[in-house]
CSV table of C-alpha atoms and ligand atoms in Angstrom, one decimal:
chain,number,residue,atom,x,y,z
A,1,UNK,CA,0.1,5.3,25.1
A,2,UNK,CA,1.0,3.9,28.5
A,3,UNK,CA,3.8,2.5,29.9
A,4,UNK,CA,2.9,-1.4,29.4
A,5,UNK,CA,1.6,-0.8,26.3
A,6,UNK,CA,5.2,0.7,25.6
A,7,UNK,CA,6.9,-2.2,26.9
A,8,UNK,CA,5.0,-4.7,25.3
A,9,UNK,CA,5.8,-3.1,21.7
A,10,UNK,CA,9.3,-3.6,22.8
A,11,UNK,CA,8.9,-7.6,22.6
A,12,UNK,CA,6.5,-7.5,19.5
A,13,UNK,CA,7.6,-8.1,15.7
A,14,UNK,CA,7.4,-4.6,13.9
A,15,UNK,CA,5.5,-4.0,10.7
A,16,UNK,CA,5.5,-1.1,8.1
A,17,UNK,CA,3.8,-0.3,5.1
A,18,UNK,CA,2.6,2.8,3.2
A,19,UNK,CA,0.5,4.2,0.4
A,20,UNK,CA,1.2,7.0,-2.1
A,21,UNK,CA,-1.6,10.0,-1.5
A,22,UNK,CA,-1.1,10.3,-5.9
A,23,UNK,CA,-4.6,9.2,-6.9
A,24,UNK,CA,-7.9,8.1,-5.5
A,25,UNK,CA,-7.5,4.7,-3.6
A,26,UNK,CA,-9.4,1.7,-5.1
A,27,UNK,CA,-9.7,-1.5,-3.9
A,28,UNK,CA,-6.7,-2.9,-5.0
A,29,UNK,CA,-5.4,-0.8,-2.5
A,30,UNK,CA,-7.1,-2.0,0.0
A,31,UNK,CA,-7.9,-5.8,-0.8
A,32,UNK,CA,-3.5,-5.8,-1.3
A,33,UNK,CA,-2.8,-4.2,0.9
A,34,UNK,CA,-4.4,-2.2,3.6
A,35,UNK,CA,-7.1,-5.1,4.6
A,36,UNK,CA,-3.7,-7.1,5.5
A,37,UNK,CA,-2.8,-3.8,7.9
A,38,UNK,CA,-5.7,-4.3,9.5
A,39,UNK,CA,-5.5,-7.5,10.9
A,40,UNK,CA,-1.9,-7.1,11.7
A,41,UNK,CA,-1.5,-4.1,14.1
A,42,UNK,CA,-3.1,-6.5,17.2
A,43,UNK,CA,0.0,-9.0,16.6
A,44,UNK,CA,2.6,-6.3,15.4
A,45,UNK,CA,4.2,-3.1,16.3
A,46,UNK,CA,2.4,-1.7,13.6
A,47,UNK,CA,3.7,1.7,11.6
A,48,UNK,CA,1.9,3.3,8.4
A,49,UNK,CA,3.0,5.6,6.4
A,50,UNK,CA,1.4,8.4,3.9
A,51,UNK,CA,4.5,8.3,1.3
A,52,UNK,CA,4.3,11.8,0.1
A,53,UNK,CA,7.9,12.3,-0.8
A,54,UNK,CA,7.0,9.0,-3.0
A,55,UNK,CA,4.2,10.7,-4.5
A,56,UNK,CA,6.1,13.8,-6.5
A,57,UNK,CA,8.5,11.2,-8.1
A,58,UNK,CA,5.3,12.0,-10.6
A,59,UNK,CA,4.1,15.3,-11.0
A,60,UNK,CA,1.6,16.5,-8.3
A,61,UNK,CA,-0.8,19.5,-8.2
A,62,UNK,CA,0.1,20.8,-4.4
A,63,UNK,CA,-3.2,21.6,-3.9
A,64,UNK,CA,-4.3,18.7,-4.6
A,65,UNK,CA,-1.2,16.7,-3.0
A,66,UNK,CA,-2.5,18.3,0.4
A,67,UNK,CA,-5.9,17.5,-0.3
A,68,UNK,CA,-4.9,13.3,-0.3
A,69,UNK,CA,-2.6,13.5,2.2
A,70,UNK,CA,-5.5,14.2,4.8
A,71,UNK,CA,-7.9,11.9,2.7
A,72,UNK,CA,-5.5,8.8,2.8
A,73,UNK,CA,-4.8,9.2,6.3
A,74,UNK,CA,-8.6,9.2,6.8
A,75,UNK,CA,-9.1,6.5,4.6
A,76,UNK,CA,-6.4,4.2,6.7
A,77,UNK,CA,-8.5,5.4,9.8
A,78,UNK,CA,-12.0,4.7,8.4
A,79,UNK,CA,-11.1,1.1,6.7
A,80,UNK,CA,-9.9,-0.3,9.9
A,81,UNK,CA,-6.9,1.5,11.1
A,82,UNK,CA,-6.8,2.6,14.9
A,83,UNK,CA,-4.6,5.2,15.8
A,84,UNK,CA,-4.3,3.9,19.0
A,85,UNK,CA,-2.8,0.9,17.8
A,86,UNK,CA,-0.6,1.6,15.3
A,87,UNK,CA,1.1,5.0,14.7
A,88,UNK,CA,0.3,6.8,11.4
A,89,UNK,CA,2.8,9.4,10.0
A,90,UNK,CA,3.5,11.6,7.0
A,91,UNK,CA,6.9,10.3,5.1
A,92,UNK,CA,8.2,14.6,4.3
A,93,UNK,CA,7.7,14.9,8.3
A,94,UNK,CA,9.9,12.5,9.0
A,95,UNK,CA,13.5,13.7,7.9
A,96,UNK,CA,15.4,10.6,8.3
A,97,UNK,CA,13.8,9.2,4.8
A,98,UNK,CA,15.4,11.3,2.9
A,99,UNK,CA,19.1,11.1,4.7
A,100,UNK,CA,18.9,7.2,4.7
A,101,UNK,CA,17.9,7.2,0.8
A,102,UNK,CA,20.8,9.3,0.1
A,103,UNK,CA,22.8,7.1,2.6
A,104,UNK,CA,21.9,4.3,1.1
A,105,UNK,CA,22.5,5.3,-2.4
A,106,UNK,CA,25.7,6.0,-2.2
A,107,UNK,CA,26.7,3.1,0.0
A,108,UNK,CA,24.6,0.2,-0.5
A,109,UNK,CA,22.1,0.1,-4.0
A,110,UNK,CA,24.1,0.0,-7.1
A,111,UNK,CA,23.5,0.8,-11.1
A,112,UNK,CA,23.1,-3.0,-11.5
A,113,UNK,CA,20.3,-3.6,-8.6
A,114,UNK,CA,18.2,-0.5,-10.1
A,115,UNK,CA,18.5,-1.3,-13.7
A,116,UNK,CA,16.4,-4.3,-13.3
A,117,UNK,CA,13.4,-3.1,-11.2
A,118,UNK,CA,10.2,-3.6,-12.9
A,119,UNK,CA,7.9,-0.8,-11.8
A,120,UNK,CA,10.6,1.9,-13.2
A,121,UNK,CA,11.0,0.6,-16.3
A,122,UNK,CA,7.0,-0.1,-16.7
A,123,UNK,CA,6.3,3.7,-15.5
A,124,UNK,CA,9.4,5.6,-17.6
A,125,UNK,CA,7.9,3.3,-20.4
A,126,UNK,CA,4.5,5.3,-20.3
A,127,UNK,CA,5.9,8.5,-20.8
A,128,UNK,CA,8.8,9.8,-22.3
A,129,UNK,CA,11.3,7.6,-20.7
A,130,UNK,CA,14.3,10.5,-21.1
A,131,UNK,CA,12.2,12.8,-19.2
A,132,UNK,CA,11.0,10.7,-16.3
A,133,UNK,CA,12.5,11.9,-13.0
A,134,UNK,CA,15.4,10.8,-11.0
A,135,UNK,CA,13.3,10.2,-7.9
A,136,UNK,CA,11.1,7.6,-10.2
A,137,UNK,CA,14.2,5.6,-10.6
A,138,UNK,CA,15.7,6.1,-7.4
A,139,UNK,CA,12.2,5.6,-6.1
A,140,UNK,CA,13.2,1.4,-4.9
A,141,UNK,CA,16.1,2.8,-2.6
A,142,UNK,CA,13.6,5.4,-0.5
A,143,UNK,CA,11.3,2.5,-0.2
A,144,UNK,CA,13.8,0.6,1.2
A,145,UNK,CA,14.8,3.9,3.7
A,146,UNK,CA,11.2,3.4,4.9
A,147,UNK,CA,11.2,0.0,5.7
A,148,UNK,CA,14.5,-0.5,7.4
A,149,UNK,CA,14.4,3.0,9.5
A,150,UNK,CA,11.9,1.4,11.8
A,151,UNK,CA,13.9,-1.9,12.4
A,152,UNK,CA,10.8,-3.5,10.0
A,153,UNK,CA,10.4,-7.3,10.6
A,154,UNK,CA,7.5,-7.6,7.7
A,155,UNK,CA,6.1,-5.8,5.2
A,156,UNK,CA,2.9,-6.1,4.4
A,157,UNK,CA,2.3,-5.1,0.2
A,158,UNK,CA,0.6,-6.2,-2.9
A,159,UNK,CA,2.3,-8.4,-5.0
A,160,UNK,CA,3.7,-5.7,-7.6
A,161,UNK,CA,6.2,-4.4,-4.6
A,162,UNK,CA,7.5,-7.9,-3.7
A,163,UNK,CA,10.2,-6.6,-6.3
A,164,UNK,CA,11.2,-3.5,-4.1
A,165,UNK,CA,11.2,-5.5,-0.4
A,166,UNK,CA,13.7,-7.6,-2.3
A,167,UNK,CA,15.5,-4.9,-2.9
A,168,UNK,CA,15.7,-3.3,0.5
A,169,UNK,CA,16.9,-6.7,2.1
A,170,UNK,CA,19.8,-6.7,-0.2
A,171,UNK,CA,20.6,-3.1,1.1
A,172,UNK,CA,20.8,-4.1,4.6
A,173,UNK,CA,22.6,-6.9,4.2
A,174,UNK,CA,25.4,-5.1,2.1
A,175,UNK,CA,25.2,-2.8,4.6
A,176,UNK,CA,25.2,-4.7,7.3
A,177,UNK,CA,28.4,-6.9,6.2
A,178,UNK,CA,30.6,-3.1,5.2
A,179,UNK,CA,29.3,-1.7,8.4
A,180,UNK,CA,28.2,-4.6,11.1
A,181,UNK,CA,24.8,-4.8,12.2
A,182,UNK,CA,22.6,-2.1,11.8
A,183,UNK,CA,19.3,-2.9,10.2
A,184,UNK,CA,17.4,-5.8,10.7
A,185,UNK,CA,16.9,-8.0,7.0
A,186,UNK,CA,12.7,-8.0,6.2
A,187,UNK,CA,9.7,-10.2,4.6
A,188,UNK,CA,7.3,-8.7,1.8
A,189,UNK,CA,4.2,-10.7,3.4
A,190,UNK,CA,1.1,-11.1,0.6
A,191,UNK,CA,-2.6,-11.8,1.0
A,192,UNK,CA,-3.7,-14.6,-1.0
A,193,UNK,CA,-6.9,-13.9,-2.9
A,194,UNK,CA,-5.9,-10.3,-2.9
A,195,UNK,CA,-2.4,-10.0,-3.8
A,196,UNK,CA,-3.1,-8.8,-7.4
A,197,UNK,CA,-6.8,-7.1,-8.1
A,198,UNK,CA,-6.5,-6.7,-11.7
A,199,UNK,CA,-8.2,-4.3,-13.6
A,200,UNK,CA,-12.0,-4.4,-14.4
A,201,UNK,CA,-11.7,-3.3,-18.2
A,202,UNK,CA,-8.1,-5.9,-18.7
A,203,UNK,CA,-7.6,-8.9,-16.4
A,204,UNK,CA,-4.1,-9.2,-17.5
A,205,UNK,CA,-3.1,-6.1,-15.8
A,206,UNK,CA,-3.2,-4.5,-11.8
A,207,UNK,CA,-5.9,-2.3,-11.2
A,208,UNK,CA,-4.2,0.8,-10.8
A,209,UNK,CA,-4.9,4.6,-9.7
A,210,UNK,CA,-2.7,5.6,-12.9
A,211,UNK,CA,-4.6,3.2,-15.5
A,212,UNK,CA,-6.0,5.6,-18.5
A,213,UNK,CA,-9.7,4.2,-18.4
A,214,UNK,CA,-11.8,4.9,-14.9
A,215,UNK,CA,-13.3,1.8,-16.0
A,216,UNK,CA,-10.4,-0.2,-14.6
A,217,UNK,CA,-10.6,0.7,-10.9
A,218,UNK,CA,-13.7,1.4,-8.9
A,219,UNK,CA,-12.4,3.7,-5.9
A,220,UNK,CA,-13.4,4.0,-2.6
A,221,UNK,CA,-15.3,6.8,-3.0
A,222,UNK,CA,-17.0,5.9,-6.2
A,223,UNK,CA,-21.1,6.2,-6.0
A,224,UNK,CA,-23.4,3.7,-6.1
A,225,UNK,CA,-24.8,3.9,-9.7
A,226,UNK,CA,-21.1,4.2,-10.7
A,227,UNK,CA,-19.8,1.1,-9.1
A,228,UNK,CA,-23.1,-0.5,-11.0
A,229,UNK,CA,-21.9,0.7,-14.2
A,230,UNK,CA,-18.5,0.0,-13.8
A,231,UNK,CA,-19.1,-3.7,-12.5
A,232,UNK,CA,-21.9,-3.6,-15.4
A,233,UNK,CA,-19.2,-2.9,-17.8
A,234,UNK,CA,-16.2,-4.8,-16.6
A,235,UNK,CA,-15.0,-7.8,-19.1
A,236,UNK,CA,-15.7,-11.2,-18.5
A,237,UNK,CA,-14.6,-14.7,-19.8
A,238,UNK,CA,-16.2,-17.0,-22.6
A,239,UNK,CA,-18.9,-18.8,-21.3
A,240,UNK,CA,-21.6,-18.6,-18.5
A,241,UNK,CA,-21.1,-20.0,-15.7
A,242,UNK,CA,-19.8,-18.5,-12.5
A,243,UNK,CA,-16.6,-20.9,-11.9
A,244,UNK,CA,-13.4,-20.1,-10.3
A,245,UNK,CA,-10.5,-20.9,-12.6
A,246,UNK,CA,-7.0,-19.4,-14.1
A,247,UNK,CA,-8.1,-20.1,-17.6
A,248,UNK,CA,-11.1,-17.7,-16.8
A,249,UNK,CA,-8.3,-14.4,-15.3
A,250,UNK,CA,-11.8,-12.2,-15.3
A,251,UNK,CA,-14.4,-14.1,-13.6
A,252,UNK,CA,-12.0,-15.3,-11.3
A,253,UNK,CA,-11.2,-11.1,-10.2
A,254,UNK,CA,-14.4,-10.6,-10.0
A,255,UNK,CA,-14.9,-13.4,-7.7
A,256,UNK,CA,-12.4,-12.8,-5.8
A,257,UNK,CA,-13.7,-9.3,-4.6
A,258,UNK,CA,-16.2,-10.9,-3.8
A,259,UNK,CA,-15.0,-13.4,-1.5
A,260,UNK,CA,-12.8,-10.7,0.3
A,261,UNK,CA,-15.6,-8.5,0.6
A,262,UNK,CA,-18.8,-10.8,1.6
A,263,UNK,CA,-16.6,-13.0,3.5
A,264,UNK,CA,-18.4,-15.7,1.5
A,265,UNK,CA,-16.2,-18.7,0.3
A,266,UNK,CA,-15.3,-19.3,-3.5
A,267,UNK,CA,-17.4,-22.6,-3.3
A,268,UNK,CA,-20.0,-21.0,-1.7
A,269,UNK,CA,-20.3,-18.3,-4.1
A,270,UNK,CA,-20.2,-20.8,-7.5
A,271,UNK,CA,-23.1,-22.9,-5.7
A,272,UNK,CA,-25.4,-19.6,-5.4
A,273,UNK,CA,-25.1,-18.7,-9.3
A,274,UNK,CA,-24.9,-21.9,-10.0
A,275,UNK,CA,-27.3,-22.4,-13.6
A,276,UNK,CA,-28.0,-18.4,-13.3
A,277,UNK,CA,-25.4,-16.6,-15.3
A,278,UNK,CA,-23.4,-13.4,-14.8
A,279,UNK,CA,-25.8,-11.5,-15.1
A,280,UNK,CA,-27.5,-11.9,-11.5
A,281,UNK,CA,-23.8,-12.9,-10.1
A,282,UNK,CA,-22.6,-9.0,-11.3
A,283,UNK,CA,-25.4,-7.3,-9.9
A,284,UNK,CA,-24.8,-9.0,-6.4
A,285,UNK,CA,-21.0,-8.3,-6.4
A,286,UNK,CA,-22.0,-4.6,-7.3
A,287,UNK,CA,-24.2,-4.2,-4.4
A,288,UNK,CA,-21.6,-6.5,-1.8
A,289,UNK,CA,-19.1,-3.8,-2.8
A,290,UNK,CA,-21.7,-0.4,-2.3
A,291,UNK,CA,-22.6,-1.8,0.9
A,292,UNK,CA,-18.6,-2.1,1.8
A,293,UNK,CA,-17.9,1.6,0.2
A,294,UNK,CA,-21.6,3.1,2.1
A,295,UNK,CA,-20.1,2.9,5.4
A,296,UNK,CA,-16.5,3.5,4.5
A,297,UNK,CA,-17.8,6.6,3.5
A,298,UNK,CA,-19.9,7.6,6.0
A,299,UNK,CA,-16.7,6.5,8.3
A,300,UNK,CA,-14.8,8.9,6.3
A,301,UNK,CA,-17.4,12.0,6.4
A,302,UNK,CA,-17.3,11.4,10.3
A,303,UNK,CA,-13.2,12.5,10.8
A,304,UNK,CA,-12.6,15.9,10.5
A,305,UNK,CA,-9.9,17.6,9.1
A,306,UNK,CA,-8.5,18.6,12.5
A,307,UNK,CA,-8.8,15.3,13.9
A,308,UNK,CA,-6.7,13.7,11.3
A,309,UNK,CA,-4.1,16.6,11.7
A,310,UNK,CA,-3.5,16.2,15.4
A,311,UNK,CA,-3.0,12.1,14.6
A,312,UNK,CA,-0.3,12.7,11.8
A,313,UNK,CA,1.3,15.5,14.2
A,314,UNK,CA,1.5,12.8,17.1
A,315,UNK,CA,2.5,9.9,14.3
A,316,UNK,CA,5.2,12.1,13.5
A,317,UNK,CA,6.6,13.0,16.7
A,318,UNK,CA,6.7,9.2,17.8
A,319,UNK,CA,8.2,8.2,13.9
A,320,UNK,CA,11.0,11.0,14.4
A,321,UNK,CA,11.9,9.4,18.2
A,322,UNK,CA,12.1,5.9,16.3
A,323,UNK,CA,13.8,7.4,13.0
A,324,UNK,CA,16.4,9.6,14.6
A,325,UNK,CA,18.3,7.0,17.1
A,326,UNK,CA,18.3,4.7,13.3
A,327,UNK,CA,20.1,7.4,11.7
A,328,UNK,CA,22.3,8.4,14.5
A,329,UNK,CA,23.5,5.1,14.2
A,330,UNK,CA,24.1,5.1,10.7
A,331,UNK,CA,26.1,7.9,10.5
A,332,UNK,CA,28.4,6.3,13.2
A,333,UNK,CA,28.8,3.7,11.5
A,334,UNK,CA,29.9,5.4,7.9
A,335,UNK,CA,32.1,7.9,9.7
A,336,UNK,CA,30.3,11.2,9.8
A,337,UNK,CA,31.5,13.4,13.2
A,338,UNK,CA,28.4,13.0,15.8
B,401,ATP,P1,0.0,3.3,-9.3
B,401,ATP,O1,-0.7,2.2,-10.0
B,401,ATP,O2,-0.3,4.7,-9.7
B,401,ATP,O3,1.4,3.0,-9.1
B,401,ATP,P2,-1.1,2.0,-7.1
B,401,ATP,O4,-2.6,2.0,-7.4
B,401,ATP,O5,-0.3,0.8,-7.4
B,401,ATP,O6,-0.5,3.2,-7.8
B,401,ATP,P3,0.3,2.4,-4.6
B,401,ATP,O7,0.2,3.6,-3.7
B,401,ATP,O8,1.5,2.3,-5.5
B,401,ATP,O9,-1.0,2.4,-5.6
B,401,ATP,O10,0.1,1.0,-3.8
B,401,ATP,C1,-0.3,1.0,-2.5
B,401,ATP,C2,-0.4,-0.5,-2.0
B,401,ATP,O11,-1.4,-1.1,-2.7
B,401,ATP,C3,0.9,-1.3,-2.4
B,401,ATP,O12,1.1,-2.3,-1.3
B,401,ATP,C4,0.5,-2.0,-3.6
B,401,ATP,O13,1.2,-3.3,-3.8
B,401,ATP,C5,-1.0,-2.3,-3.4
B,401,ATP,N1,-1.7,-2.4,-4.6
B,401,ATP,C6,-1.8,-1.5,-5.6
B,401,ATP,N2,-2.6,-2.0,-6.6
B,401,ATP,C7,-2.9,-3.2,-6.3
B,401,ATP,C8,-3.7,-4.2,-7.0
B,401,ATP,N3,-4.2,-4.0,-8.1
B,401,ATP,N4,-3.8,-5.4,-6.3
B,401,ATP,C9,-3.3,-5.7,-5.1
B,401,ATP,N5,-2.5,-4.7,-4.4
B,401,ATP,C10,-2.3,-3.5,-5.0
B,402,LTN,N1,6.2,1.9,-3.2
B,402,LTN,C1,5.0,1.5,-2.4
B,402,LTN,C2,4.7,2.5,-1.4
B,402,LTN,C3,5.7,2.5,-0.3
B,402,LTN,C4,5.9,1.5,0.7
B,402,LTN,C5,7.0,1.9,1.4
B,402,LTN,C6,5.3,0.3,0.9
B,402,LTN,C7,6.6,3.5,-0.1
B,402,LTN,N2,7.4,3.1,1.0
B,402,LTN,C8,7.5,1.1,2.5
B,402,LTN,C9,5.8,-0.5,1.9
B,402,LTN,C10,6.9,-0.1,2.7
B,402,LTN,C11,3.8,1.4,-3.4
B,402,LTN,O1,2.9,0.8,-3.0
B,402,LTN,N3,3.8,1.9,-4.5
C-alpha cells in the first residue's frame, strides 16, 4: 500500500466482518453477508476476518479446520474481495482477540447480558446443552473483541448476528464510562432482500451450514445437477403463481435469490412467470444460480494455495500493527504495568 492510500484510510469509516471456516459456505453467507463486503471496501477501511478461534467453540477436525481456513479466504477473494483493498487476516494470528475477550469478560459482559443471547441458547439446545462448551457461550464477548479491536464504525452481518453487535456496543460503552474513551460504539448494517436466506427444505428457518438436511443450503461449491435437484426439491407455497408476498415465506426466498443474483427486479421477475407456474420459474432460478457458482468456482480453482498464504501472512502483520496499539491501550487503562 502506498503512502496516500495510507492516509486516506486514516479519514475513512472502518468496517469489519468475518466468517467462521466450520462448514461449507452457502449463499446465505454470501447474499447476508459477504455480497454487502463487497460493495463496502471502496467507501470503508475495510477488514475481514477468517474467525477460526470462533470455529472450535464446536468441535473441528484439524485437518479439515486447515483445509477451510485457506478455502474461505479464497472464497472472500474469488466472490469479490480484493486484497488490495481491504486487509484479510486469520482471527488465532492475531493475539489481541483472545486478550480483549478475556478483558472484556471480566470487566465489561456480565451473567445477565449472556444469559439472553439467542444463538447460544438455540445451538446448546441441539446438543446436550450440559456439555456444550464454554467458548459457545462466551462466543458473543470474542465477537465483540473483533469488532471493537479495529476501532469498527459498521459491521456488516446477516440478520441472526444483529443480536451479538448489540452486544459488543453495550461492552464499549460500559467500558468506556469505567475506563474513558477507548473504543469507538458500532452499527450491525443489514442487506435488505438478503438479510435472512432461509432454508430451501423449511422457510421458517436460516439456511445454515449446520442444518441436518443438505437439502437446506446449496453451497458454493455445489454442482450443477445438484443445485438442479436441490432447487427441484426445495418447498414451495399453496398455489401457482410466482408472486412476492409474506404470506407465501417460500416463494418469496426463492425469489429473492433470485433478484440478488440476476440483478433482475422482484416486479420484473413476477411479470416473466407470469401464467407459467413454478415449474419453468424453478428451473431458471437453478440455472441464474450455476451460472453465479460456474465462475465463482473457476475464480476459486485459479488462487493457489501459496497465494492465499502470503495474503493472510501480510493481513496479519497489518491486523497485529492495528490490534496491538488497541490493547496497549486497554491495559493502561485497567491498570496492568506497561
Ligand atoms: P451456522 O449456521 O453453522 O451457525 P452460518 O451458516 O450461520 O453457520 P456463519 O459463519 O455463522 O455461518 O455466518 C457468517 C455470516 O453469514 C454472518 O454475517 C451471518 O449473519 C451470515 N449468514 C449466515 N446464514 C445466513 C442466512 N441464512 N441468511 C443471511 N445471512 C446469513
Ligand atoms: N459470529 C459471526 C462471525 C463473527 C463476526 C465477528 C462477524 C465473528 N467475529 C466480528 C462480524 C464481526 C457469525 O457469523 N457467526
Amino acid at each position: 500500500m502506498n503512502d496516500l492510500i495510507v492516509k486516506l484510510l486514516e479519514f475513512m469509516k472502518k468496517t469489519f466482518s468475518g466468517v467462521q471456516p466450520s462448514g461449507e459456505l452457502h449463499l446465505g453467507n454470501y447474499l447476508g453477508a459477504i455480497k454487502n463486503w463487497v460493495s463496502m471496501q471502496d467507501e470503508y477501511d475495510a477488514t475481514f476476518c477468517i474467525v477460526d478461534l470462533h470455529a472450535i467453540t464446536v468441535p473441528q477436525d484439524p485437518k479439515e479446520l486447515r483445509r477451510r481456513i485457506l478455502d474461505v479466504a479464497k472464497a472472500y477473494i474469488a466472490l469479490g474481495i480484493d486484497p488490495e483493498k481491504s486487509n484479510i487476516f486469520v482471527q488465532s494470528d492475531v493475539n489481541a482477540h483472545t486478550e480483549l475477550c478475556w478483558i472484556l469478560n471480566c470487566v465489561a459482559a456480565r451473567m445477565g447480558d449472556m444469559e439472553k443471547m439467542t444463538q447460544f441458547k438455540d445451538k446448546s439446545a441441539k446438543g446436550d446443552a450440559q456439555r456444550a462448551s464454554v467458548g459457545l457461550f462466551d462466543y458473543p464477548v470474542l465477537m465483540a473483541a473483533d469488532i471493537l479491536l479495529y476501532d469498527t464504525d459498521v459491521v456488516p452481518v446477516g440478520e441472526d448476528q444483529v443480536q451479538h453487535v448489540e452486544l459488543a456496543r453495550t461492552l464499549a460503552r460500559r467500558f468506556n464510562k469505567k475506563f474513558g474513551d477507548t473504543f469507538i460504539v458500532p452499527q450491525p448494517e443489514l442487506t435488505t432482500e438478503g438479510k435472512r436466506i432461509m432454508g430451501l427444505d423449511d422457510p421458517t428457518k436460516k439456511m445454515s451450514k449446520s442444518a441436518v438436511s443438505k437439502y437446506n443450503y446449496i453451497t458454493l461449491m455445489d454442482e450443477p445437477d445438484v443445485v438442479r435437484k436441490k432447487i427441484r426439491k426445495a418447498v414451495t407455497d399453496s398455489g401457482s403463481d410466482v408472486t412476492y408476498s409474506d404470506e407465501r415465506p417460500a416463494l418469496q426466498n426463492l425469489l429473492n435469490i433470485y433478484t440478488l443474483l440476476s440483478k433482475k427486479s422482484i416486479k420484473e421477475i413476477e411479470l416473466m412467470y407470469d401464467g407459467r407456474g413454478f415449474g419453468d420459474f424453478k428451473n431458471d432460478l437453478a440455472e441464474v444460480i450455476i451460472e453465479f457458482l460456474t465462475s465463482f468456482q473457476q475464480r476459486v480453482n485459479d488462487i493457489s494455495d501459496e497465494e492465499v498464504k502470503r495474503i493472510l501472512k501480510s493481513g496479519a502483520k497489518k491486523a497485529n500493527e492495528q490490534a496491538t496499539q488497541k490493547i496497549q491501550e486497554v491495559k493502561e487503562k485497567i491498570g496492568f504495568v506497561m
